Amino acid sequence: MRQAGHAAAKILGLVATHVRAGISTAEVDRVAADLIREHGCTSAFLGYRNYPANICVSLNDEVVHGIGRSSRIIRDGDIVKLDVGVYLNGWVGDNATTVPVGDIDPDTWRLLQATEDSLDAAISLARHNNSLRDLCGSVEKLVTRHGFTVVRQFVGHGVGRRLHEEPQVPNWADPSIRTKLKAGMILAIEPMINMGRGKTRVLADNWTAVTVDGRPSSHFEHTVLITQGDPEILTPRARLTSPLPLPS
Ligand code: CO
């Protein structure tokens, strides 16, 4: 899992360096396909429930699961969510980030900061004998304080030999969650956070999720191992943003 995670993180970072104004999201997917192969991996998304692309490339109001298209051109001021999941030697690594292109709107930057903060908050609670519900609730608690909202249509997940394993990892304190975290569990923690309303819908391509109000959405994800001590991020990378101070 560590090897798969490190490969997924490296590929995500390399794909991110290719994102720039003027290229299409299909080109980003092609770059990713090459990198996945060059690292001895296969896409964990391609063919999953008939998903037709190698990674997810989602712009602005697209929340997750954007399919690369040659007609979808990246522009200055866009935010580009990249989600990369790979198999390596039968194990999955899954991670995502949001890439700002050129100068982005200051409120959108704060959205990215709050989302990255919420991922870190959740990871800090990924400890042996902690409650999964508290981990999940920490995401909503933090982003709500900044005036942002949590997407409820999609959740994080356990990950291992398969992309999606138990338990579900929602980004809110769902009362149905009873799981106690134990050393050895591996979670894909993935806050999906909206600037406006949390409501999302899926486009006619059956995959691309967009915000109903058309305002931007942000997504960061890590694969995280629970240990007897500190959580181990299996998909390590440097943070994009600095933490956003909480309003008083
Ligand atoms: Co995931």
PDB file of C-alpha atoms and ligand atoms in Angstrom:
ATOM      1  CA  MET A   1       0.000   0.000   0.000  1.00  0.00           C
ATOM      2  CA  ARG A   2       2.879   2.343   0.753  1.00  0.00           C
ATOM      3  CA  GLN A   3       4.400   1.701  -2.663  1.00  0.00           C
ATOM      4  CA  ALA A   4       1.059   2.176  -4.426  1.00  0.00           C
ATOM      5  CA  GLY A   5       0.380   5.349  -2.460  1.00  0.00           C
ATOM      6  CA  HIS A   6       3.796   6.841  -3.130  1.00  0.00           C
ATOM      7  CA  ALA A   7       3.396   6.101  -6.843  1.00  0.00           C
ATOM      8  CA  ALA A   8      -0.074   7.685  -6.876  1.00  0.00           C
ATOM      9  CA  ALA A   9       1.318  10.790  -5.149  1.00  0.00           C
ATOM     10  CA  LYS A  10       4.252  11.071  -7.536  1.00  0.00           C
ATOM     11  CA  ILE A  11       2.016  10.700 -10.586  1.00  0.00           C
ATOM     12  CA  LEU A  12      -0.475  13.258  -9.231  1.00  0.00           C
ATOM     13  CA  GLY A  13       2.337  15.758  -8.671  1.00  0.00           C
ATOM     14  CA  LEU A  14       3.684  15.237 -12.174  1.00  0.00           C
ATOM     15  CA  VAL A  15       0.267  15.540 -13.796  1.00  0.00           C
ATOM     16  CA  ALA A  16      -0.259  18.792 -11.875  1.00  0.00           C
ATOM     17  CA  THR A  17       2.887  20.302 -13.440  1.00  0.00           C
ATOM     18  CA  HIS A  18       1.317  19.802 -16.889  1.00  0.00           C
ATOM     19  CA  VAL A  19      -1.865  21.727 -16.084  1.00  0.00           C
ATOM     20  CA  ARG A  20      -1.852  25.131 -17.796  1.00  0.00           C
ATOM     21  CA  ALA A  21      -4.154  27.506 -19.644  1.00  0.00           C
ATOM     22  CA  GLY A  22      -4.821  26.548 -23.267  1.00  0.00           C
ATOM     23  CA  ILE A  23      -4.723  22.753 -23.040  1.00  0.00           C
ATOM     24  CA  SER A  24      -7.759  20.495 -22.923  1.00  0.00           C
ATOM     25  CA  THR A  25      -8.754  18.206 -20.090  1.00  0.00           C
ATOM     26  CA  ALA A  26      -8.337  15.299 -22.545  1.00  0.00           C
ATOM     27  CA  GLU A  27      -4.649  16.231 -22.857  1.00  0.00           C
ATOM     28  CA  VAL A  28      -4.313  16.130 -19.070  1.00  0.00           C
ATOM     29  CA  ASP A  29      -5.831  12.635 -19.070  1.00  0.00           C
ATOM     30  CA  ARG A  30      -3.412  11.513 -21.810  1.00  0.00           C
ATOM     31  CA  VAL A  31      -0.415  12.816 -19.852  1.00  0.00           C
ATOM     32  CA  ALA A  32      -1.698  10.932 -16.819  1.00  0.00           C
ATOM     33  CA  ALA A  33      -2.113   7.703 -18.802  1.00  0.00           C
ATOM     34  CA  ASP A  34       1.532   7.885 -19.895  1.00  0.00           C
ATOM     35  CA  LEU A  35       2.779   8.628 -16.375  1.00  0.00           C
ATOM     36  CA  ILE A  36       0.716   5.824 -14.839  1.00  0.00           C
ATOM     37  CA  ARG A  37       2.249   3.351 -17.300  1.00  0.00           C
ATOM     38  CA  GLU A  38       5.787   4.714 -16.885  1.00  0.00           C
ATOM     39  CA  HIS A  39       5.512   4.124 -13.139  1.00  0.00           C
ATOM     40  CA  GLY A  40       4.495   0.482 -13.617  1.00  0.00           C
ATOM     41  CA  CYS A  41       0.938   1.162 -12.479  1.00  0.00           C
ATOM     42  CA  THR A  42      -2.524   0.831 -13.975  1.00  0.00           C
ATOM     43  CA  SER A  43      -5.430   3.210 -13.490  1.00  0.00           C
ATOM     44  CA  ALA A  44      -7.759   2.218 -10.650  1.00  0.00           C
ATOM     45  CA  PHE A  45     -10.512   4.315 -12.258  1.00  0.00           C
ATOM     46  CA  LEU A  46     -10.482   3.245 -15.934  1.00  0.00           C
ATOM     47  CA  GLY A  47     -13.225   0.653 -16.300  1.00  0.00           C
ATOM     48  CA  TYR A  48     -14.402   1.008 -12.699  1.00  0.00           C
ATOM     49  CA  ARG A  49     -18.194   0.852 -13.146  1.00  0.00           C
ATOM     50  CA  ASN A  50     -17.376   1.614 -16.794  1.00  0.00           C
ATOM     51  CA  TYR A  51     -15.605   4.897 -15.958  1.00  0.00           C
ATOM     52  CA  PRO A  52     -14.106   5.845 -19.346  1.00  0.00           C
ATOM     53  CA  ALA A  53     -10.960   7.824 -18.416  1.00  0.00           C
ATOM     54  CA  ASN A  54      -7.624   7.290 -16.656  1.00  0.00           C
ATOM     55  CA  ILE A  55      -8.013   9.992 -13.998  1.00  0.00           C
ATOM     56  CA  CYS A  56     -10.642  12.566 -13.047  1.00  0.00           C
ATOM     57  CA  VAL A  57     -10.155  16.157 -14.254  1.00  0.00           C
ATOM     58  CA  SER A  58     -12.849  18.481 -12.917  1.00  0.00           C
ATOM     59  CA  LEU A  59     -12.926  22.259 -13.511  1.00  0.00           C
ATOM     60  CA  ASN A  60     -14.438  24.987 -11.322  1.00  0.00           C
ATOM     61  CA  ASP A  61     -18.076  24.060 -10.603  1.00  0.00           C
ATOM     62  CA  GLU A  62     -17.348  20.441 -11.512  1.00  0.00           C
ATOM     63  CA  VAL A  63     -17.013  18.713  -8.159  1.00  0.00           C
ATOM     64  CA  VAL A  64     -15.504  15.313  -9.006  1.00  0.00           C
ATOM     65  CA  HIS A  65     -15.416  12.618 -11.722  1.00  0.00           C
ATOM     66  CA  GLY A  66     -14.780  14.996 -14.640  1.00  0.00           C
ATOM     67  CA  ILE A  67     -13.917  13.028 -17.788  1.00  0.00           C
ATOM     68  CA  GLY A  68     -11.186  14.546 -19.968  1.00  0.00           C
ATOM     69  CA  ARG A  69     -12.623  16.049 -23.184  1.00  0.00           C
ATOM     70  CA  SER A  70     -10.779  17.639 -26.114  1.00  0.00           C
ATOM     71  CA  SER A  71     -13.406  20.417 -26.237  1.00  0.00           C
ATOM     72  CA  ARG A  72     -12.920  21.389 -22.581  1.00  0.00           C
ATOM     73  CA  ILE A  73     -10.094  23.948 -22.524  1.00  0.00           C
ATOM     74  CA  ILE A  74      -8.422  25.070 -19.301  1.00  0.00           C
ATOM     75  CA  ARG A  75      -8.417  28.867 -18.840  1.00  0.00           C
ATOM     76  CA  ASP A  76      -6.545  31.329 -16.676  1.00  0.00           C
ATOM     77  CA  GLY A  77      -8.357  31.679 -13.320  1.00  0.00           C
ATOM     78  CA  ASP A  78      -9.698  28.102 -13.384  1.00  0.00           C
ATOM     79  CA  ILE A  79      -9.284  25.597 -10.587  1.00  0.00           C
ATOM     80  CA  VAL A  80      -8.564  22.070 -11.795  1.00  0.00           C
ATOM     81  CA  LYS A  81      -9.303  19.118  -9.547  1.00  0.00           C
ATOM     82  CA  LEU A  82      -7.095  16.134 -10.343  1.00  0.00           C
ATOM     83  CA  ASP A  83      -7.941  12.745  -8.853  1.00  0.00           C
ATOM     84  CA  VAL A  84      -5.441   9.920  -9.430  1.00  0.00           C
ATOM     85  CA  GLY A  85      -5.991   6.352  -8.271  1.00  0.00           C
ATOM     86  CA  VAL A  86      -3.627   3.555  -9.320  1.00  0.00           C
ATOM     87  CA  TYR A  87      -2.970  -0.125  -8.840  1.00  0.00           C
ATOM     88  CA  LEU A  88       0.580  -1.208  -8.119  1.00  0.00           C
ATOM     89  CA  ASN A  89       1.264  -4.906  -7.442  1.00  0.00           C
ATOM     90  CA  GLY A  90      -2.402  -5.459  -6.632  1.00  0.00           C
ATOM     91  CA  TRP A  91      -2.774  -2.579  -4.178  1.00  0.00           C
ATOM     92  CA  VAL A  92      -4.477   0.801  -4.614  1.00  0.00           C
ATOM     93  CA  GLY A  93      -3.248   4.323  -3.892  1.00  0.00           C
ATOM     94  CA  ASP A  94      -5.823   7.120  -4.240  1.00  0.00           C
ATOM     95  CA  ASN A  95      -5.260  10.868  -3.979  1.00  0.00           C
ATOM     96  CA  ALA A  96      -6.489  14.195  -5.279  1.00  0.00           C
ATOM     97  CA  THR A  97      -5.565  17.859  -5.316  1.00  0.00           C
ATOM     98  CA  THR A  98      -6.874  21.124  -6.702  1.00  0.00           C
ATOM     99  CA  VAL A  99      -4.588  23.068  -9.045  1.00  0.00           C
ATOM    100  CA  PRO A 100      -5.067  26.844  -9.450  1.00  0.00           C
ATOM    101  CA  VAL A 101      -4.324  28.121 -12.980  1.00  0.00           C
ATOM    102  CA  GLY A 102      -2.811  31.608 -13.117  1.00  0.00           C
ATOM    103  CA  ASP A 103      -4.500  34.152 -10.873  1.00  0.00           C
ATOM    104  CA  ILE A 104      -7.575  32.824  -9.126  1.00  0.00           C
ATOM    105  CA  ASP A 105     -10.245  34.712  -7.216  1.00  0.00           C
ATOM    106  CA  PRO A 106      -9.286  35.360  -3.522  1.00  0.00           C
ATOM    107  CA  ASP A 107     -12.458  33.692  -2.213  1.00  0.00           C
ATOM    108  CA  THR A 108     -11.652  30.622  -4.303  1.00  0.00           C
ATOM    109  CA  TRP A 109      -8.157  30.532  -2.806  1.00  0.00           C
ATOM    110  CA  ARG A 110      -9.736  30.616   0.680  1.00  0.00           C
ATOM    111  CA  LEU A 111     -11.956  27.710  -0.373  1.00  0.00           C
ATOM    112  CA  LEU A 112      -8.832  25.732  -1.280  1.00  0.00           C
ATOM    113  CA  GLN A 113      -7.156  26.666   2.001  1.00  0.00           C
ATOM    114  CA  ALA A 114     -10.179  25.600   4.064  1.00  0.00           C
ATOM    115  CA  THR A 115     -10.484  22.313   2.163  1.00  0.00           C
ATOM    116  CA  GLU A 116      -6.826  21.479   2.672  1.00  0.00           C
ATOM    117  CA  ASP A 117      -7.156  22.460   6.351  1.00  0.00           C
ATOM    118  CA  SER A 118     -10.160  20.152   6.720  1.00  0.00           C
ATOM    119  CA  LEU A 119      -8.212  17.248   5.203  1.00  0.00           C
ATOM    120  CA  ASP A 120      -5.370  17.855   7.653  1.00  0.00           C
ATOM    121  CA  ALA A 121      -7.835  18.127  10.561  1.00  0.00           C
ATOM    122  CA  ALA A 122      -9.373  14.779   9.639  1.00  0.00           C
ATOM    123  CA  ILE A 123      -5.958  13.150   9.197  1.00  0.00           C
ATOM    124  CA  SER A 124      -4.883  14.356  12.651  1.00  0.00           C
ATOM    125  CA  LEU A 125      -7.809  12.341  14.070  1.00  0.00           C
ATOM    126  CA  ALA A 126      -6.893   9.177  12.125  1.00  0.00           C
ATOM    127  CA  ARG A 127      -5.571   7.442  15.236  1.00  0.00           C
ATOM    128  CA  HIS A 128      -5.974   4.013  16.849  1.00  0.00           C
ATOM    129  CA  ASN A 129      -9.163   3.849  18.993  1.00  0.00           C
ATOM    130  CA  ASN A 130     -10.492   7.234  17.809  1.00  0.00           C
ATOM    131  CA  SER A 131     -14.061   7.358  16.531  1.00  0.00           C
ATOM    132  CA  LEU A 132     -14.488   7.459  12.760  1.00  0.00           C
ATOM    133  CA  ARG A 133     -17.528   9.697  13.270  1.00  0.00           C
ATOM    134  CA  ASP A 134     -15.373  12.340  14.967  1.00  0.00           C
ATOM    135  CA  LEU A 135     -12.874  12.218  12.107  1.00  0.00           C
ATOM    136  CA  CYS A 136     -15.676  12.675   9.587  1.00  0.00           C
ATOM    137  CA  GLY A 137     -17.325  15.435  11.612  1.00  0.00           C
ATOM    138  CA  SER A 138     -14.093  17.422  11.831  1.00  0.00           C
ATOM    139  CA  VAL A 139     -14.306  18.205   8.110  1.00  0.00           C
ATOM    140  CA  GLU A 140     -17.765  19.762   8.202  1.00  0.00           C
ATOM    141  CA  LYS A 141     -17.048  21.524  11.490  1.00  0.00           C
ATOM    142  CA  LEU A 142     -14.013  23.292  10.096  1.00  0.00           C
ATOM    143  CA  VAL A 143     -15.304  24.316   6.678  1.00  0.00           C
ATOM    144  CA  THR A 144     -18.624  25.506   8.121  1.00  0.00           C
ATOM    145  CA  ARG A 145     -16.740  27.962  10.328  1.00  0.00           C
ATOM    146  CA  HIS A 146     -15.393  29.518   7.132  1.00  0.00           C
ATOM    147  CA  GLY A 147     -18.868  29.710   5.570  1.00  0.00           C
ATOM    148  CA  PHE A 148     -18.316  26.841   3.106  1.00  0.00           C
ATOM    149  CA  THR A 149     -20.445  23.718   2.663  1.00  0.00           C
ATOM    150  CA  VAL A 150     -19.819  19.996   2.448  1.00  0.00           C
ATOM    151  CA  VAL A 151     -20.855  17.902  -0.578  1.00  0.00           C
ATOM    152  CA  ARG A 152     -23.208  15.130   0.555  1.00  0.00           C
ATOM    153  CA  GLN A 153     -23.568  13.146  -2.650  1.00  0.00           C
ATOM    154  CA  PHE A 154     -20.072  11.593  -2.403  1.00  0.00           C
ATOM    155  CA  VAL A 155     -17.926  10.228   0.424  1.00  0.00           C
ATOM    156  CA  GLY A 156     -14.423   8.979   1.148  1.00  0.00           C
ATOM    157  CA  HIS A 157     -13.813   5.285   1.666  1.00  0.00           C
ATOM    158  CA  GLY A 158     -11.665   2.482   2.907  1.00  0.00           C
ATOM    159  CA  VAL A 159      -9.056   1.427   0.335  1.00  0.00           C
ATOM    160  CA  GLY A 160      -6.838  -1.618  -0.107  1.00  0.00           C
ATOM    161  CA  ARG A 161      -6.839  -4.325  -2.754  1.00  0.00           C
ATOM    162  CA  ARG A 162      -9.899  -2.581  -4.145  1.00  0.00           C
ATOM    163  CA  LEU A 163     -10.558   1.132  -4.728  1.00  0.00           C
ATOM    164  CA  HIS A 164     -13.656   1.258  -2.562  1.00  0.00           C
ATOM    165  CA  GLU A 165     -13.738  -0.810   0.606  1.00  0.00           C
ATOM    166  CA  GLU A 166     -15.503  -0.405   3.924  1.00  0.00           C
ATOM    167  CA  PRO A 167     -15.989   1.858   5.758  1.00  0.00           C
ATOM    168  CA  GLN A 168     -17.555   4.856   4.040  1.00  0.00           C
ATOM    169  CA  VAL A 169     -15.888   8.103   5.128  1.00  0.00           C
ATOM    170  CA  PRO A 170     -18.402  10.933   4.769  1.00  0.00           C
ATOM    171  CA  ASN A 171     -17.287  14.507   5.353  1.00  0.00           C
ATOM    172  CA  TRP A 172     -19.822  14.999   8.131  1.00  0.00           C
ATOM    173  CA  ALA A 173     -20.597  13.314  11.476  1.00  0.00           C
ATOM    174  CA  ASP A 174     -23.169  10.876  10.180  1.00  0.00           C
ATOM    175  CA  PRO A 175     -25.012   9.359  13.169  1.00  0.00           C
ATOM    176  CA  SER A 176     -24.957   5.919  11.524  1.00  0.00           C
ATOM    177  CA  ILE A 177     -21.154   5.724  11.827  1.00  0.00           C
ATOM    178  CA  ARG A 178     -20.215   3.350  14.659  1.00  0.00           C
ATOM    179  CA  THR A 179     -16.698   2.377  13.554  1.00  0.00           C
ATOM    180  CA  LYS A 180     -13.762   2.704  15.917  1.00  0.00           C
ATOM    181  CA  LEU A 181     -10.491   3.258  14.099  1.00  0.00           C
ATOM    182  CA  LYS A 182      -7.900   0.537  14.498  1.00  0.00           C
ATOM    183  CA  ALA A 183      -4.222   0.310  13.592  1.00  0.00           C
ATOM    184  CA  GLY A 184      -3.904  -1.223  10.132  1.00  0.00           C
ATOM    185  CA  MET A 185      -7.011   0.420   8.669  1.00  0.00           C
ATOM    186  CA  ILE A 186      -6.426   2.502   5.549  1.00  0.00           C
ATOM    187  CA  LEU A 187      -8.808   5.311   4.611  1.00  0.00           C
ATOM    188  CA  ALA A 188      -9.101   7.524   1.546  1.00  0.00           C
ATOM    189  CA  ILE A 189     -10.117  10.802   3.198  1.00  0.00           C
ATOM    190  CA  GLU A 190     -11.429  13.238   0.598  1.00  0.00           C
ATOM    191  CA  PRO A 191     -13.228  16.452   1.541  1.00  0.00           C
ATOM    192  CA  MET A 192     -15.275  17.873  -1.346  1.00  0.00           C
ATOM    193  CA  ILE A 193     -16.199  21.426  -0.343  1.00  0.00           C
ATOM    194  CA  ASN A 194     -18.398  24.013  -2.070  1.00  0.00           C
ATOM    195  CA  MET A 195     -18.256  27.792  -1.900  1.00  0.00           C
ATOM    196  CA  GLY A 196     -22.039  28.026  -2.210  1.00  0.00           C
ATOM    197  CA  ARG A 197     -24.684  25.430  -1.540  1.00  0.00           C
ATOM    198  CA  GLY A 198     -23.664  21.808  -0.987  1.00  0.00           C
ATOM    199  CA  LYS A 199     -26.139  20.510  -3.533  1.00  0.00           C
ATOM    200  CA  THR A 200     -24.681  18.715  -6.553  1.00  0.00           C
ATOM    201  CA  ARG A 201     -26.021  16.859  -9.583  1.00  0.00           C
ATOM    202  CA  VAL A 202     -24.546  14.480 -12.152  1.00  0.00           C
ATOM    203  CA  LEU A 203     -24.431  15.509 -15.819  1.00  0.00           C
ATOM    204  CA  ALA A 204     -25.842  13.467 -18.719  1.00  0.00           C
ATOM    205  CA  ASP A 205     -22.435  11.762 -19.180  1.00  0.00           C
ATOM    206  CA  ASN A 206     -23.425   9.861 -16.000  1.00  0.00           C
ATOM    207  CA  TRP A 207     -20.204  10.870 -14.221  1.00  0.00           C
ATOM    208  CA  THR A 208     -19.368  14.565 -14.031  1.00  0.00           C
ATOM    209  CA  ALA A 209     -20.743  15.960 -10.778  1.00  0.00           C
ATOM    210  CA  VAL A 210     -21.376  19.716 -10.722  1.00  0.00           C
ATOM    211  CA  THR A 211     -22.628  22.189  -8.145  1.00  0.00           C
ATOM    212  CA  VAL A 212     -26.276  23.068  -8.701  1.00  0.00           C
ATOM    213  CA  ASP A 213     -25.606  26.781  -8.044  1.00  0.00           C
ATOM    214  CA  GLY A 214     -22.644  26.880 -10.470  1.00  0.00           C
ATOM    215  CA  ARG A 215     -20.209  28.136  -7.811  1.00  0.00           C
ATOM    216  CA  PRO A 216     -16.755  26.550  -7.394  1.00  0.00           C
ATOM    217  CA  SER A 217     -15.931  23.336  -5.575  1.00  0.00           C
ATOM    218  CA  SER A 218     -12.646  22.121  -4.111  1.00  0.00           C
ATOM    219  CA  HIS A 219     -11.289  18.599  -3.496  1.00  0.00           C
ATOM    220  CA  PHE A 220      -8.202  17.238  -1.734  1.00  0.00           C
ATOM    221  CA  GLU A 221      -7.599  13.577  -0.909  1.00  0.00           C
ATOM    222  CA  HIS A 222      -5.022  11.402   0.802  1.00  0.00           C
ATOM    223  CA  THR A 223      -4.741   7.671   1.465  1.00  0.00           C
ATOM    224  CA  VAL A 224      -3.982   7.404   5.191  1.00  0.00           C
ATOM    225  CA  LEU A 225      -2.787   4.436   7.303  1.00  0.00           C
ATOM    226  CA  ILE A 226      -3.843   4.254  10.952  1.00  0.00           C
ATOM    227  CA  THR A 227      -0.974   3.043  13.119  1.00  0.00           C
ATOM    228  CA  GLN A 228      -0.336   2.546  16.830  1.00  0.00           C
ATOM    229  CA  GLY A 229       1.146   6.053  16.716  1.00  0.00           C
ATOM    230  CA  ASP A 230       0.868   8.936  14.293  1.00  0.00           C
ATOM    231  CA  PRO A 231      -1.182   8.545  11.094  1.00  0.00           C
ATOM    232  CA  GLU A 232       0.930   7.737   8.041  1.00  0.00           C
ATOM    233  CA  ILE A 233       0.008   9.535   4.833  1.00  0.00           C
ATOM    234  CA  LEU A 234       0.631   6.922   2.130  1.00  0.00           C
ATOM    235  CA  THR A 235       0.282   9.542  -0.643  1.00  0.00           C
ATOM    236  CA  PRO A 236       2.697  12.209   0.653  1.00  0.00           C
ATOM    237  CA  ARG A 237       3.018  15.613  -0.993  1.00  0.00           C
ATOM    238  CA  ALA A 238       3.661  19.182   0.098  1.00  0.00           C
ATOM    239  CA  ARG A 239       0.626  21.300   0.943  1.00  0.00           C
ATOM    240  CA  LEU A 240      -0.543  23.682  -1.769  1.00  0.00           C
ATOM    241  CA  THR A 241      -1.896  26.397   0.532  1.00  0.00           C
ATOM    242  CA  SER A 242      -1.031  27.819   3.925  1.00  0.00           C
ATOM    243  CA  PRO A 243      -3.614  27.331   6.698  1.00  0.00           C
ATOM    244  CA  LEU A 244      -6.534  29.775   6.743  1.00  0.00           C
ATOM    245  CA  PRO A 245      -6.908  31.541  10.121  1.00  0.00           C
ATOM    246  CA  LEU A 246     -10.275  30.811  11.731  1.00  0.00           C
ATOM    247  CA  PRO A 247     -12.639  33.787  11.998  1.00  0.00           C
ATOM    248  CA  SER A 248     -13.143  34.943  15.601  1.00  0.00           C
TER     249      SER A 248
HETATM  250 CO    CO B   1     -11.142   8.235  -3.407  1.00  0.00          CO
END
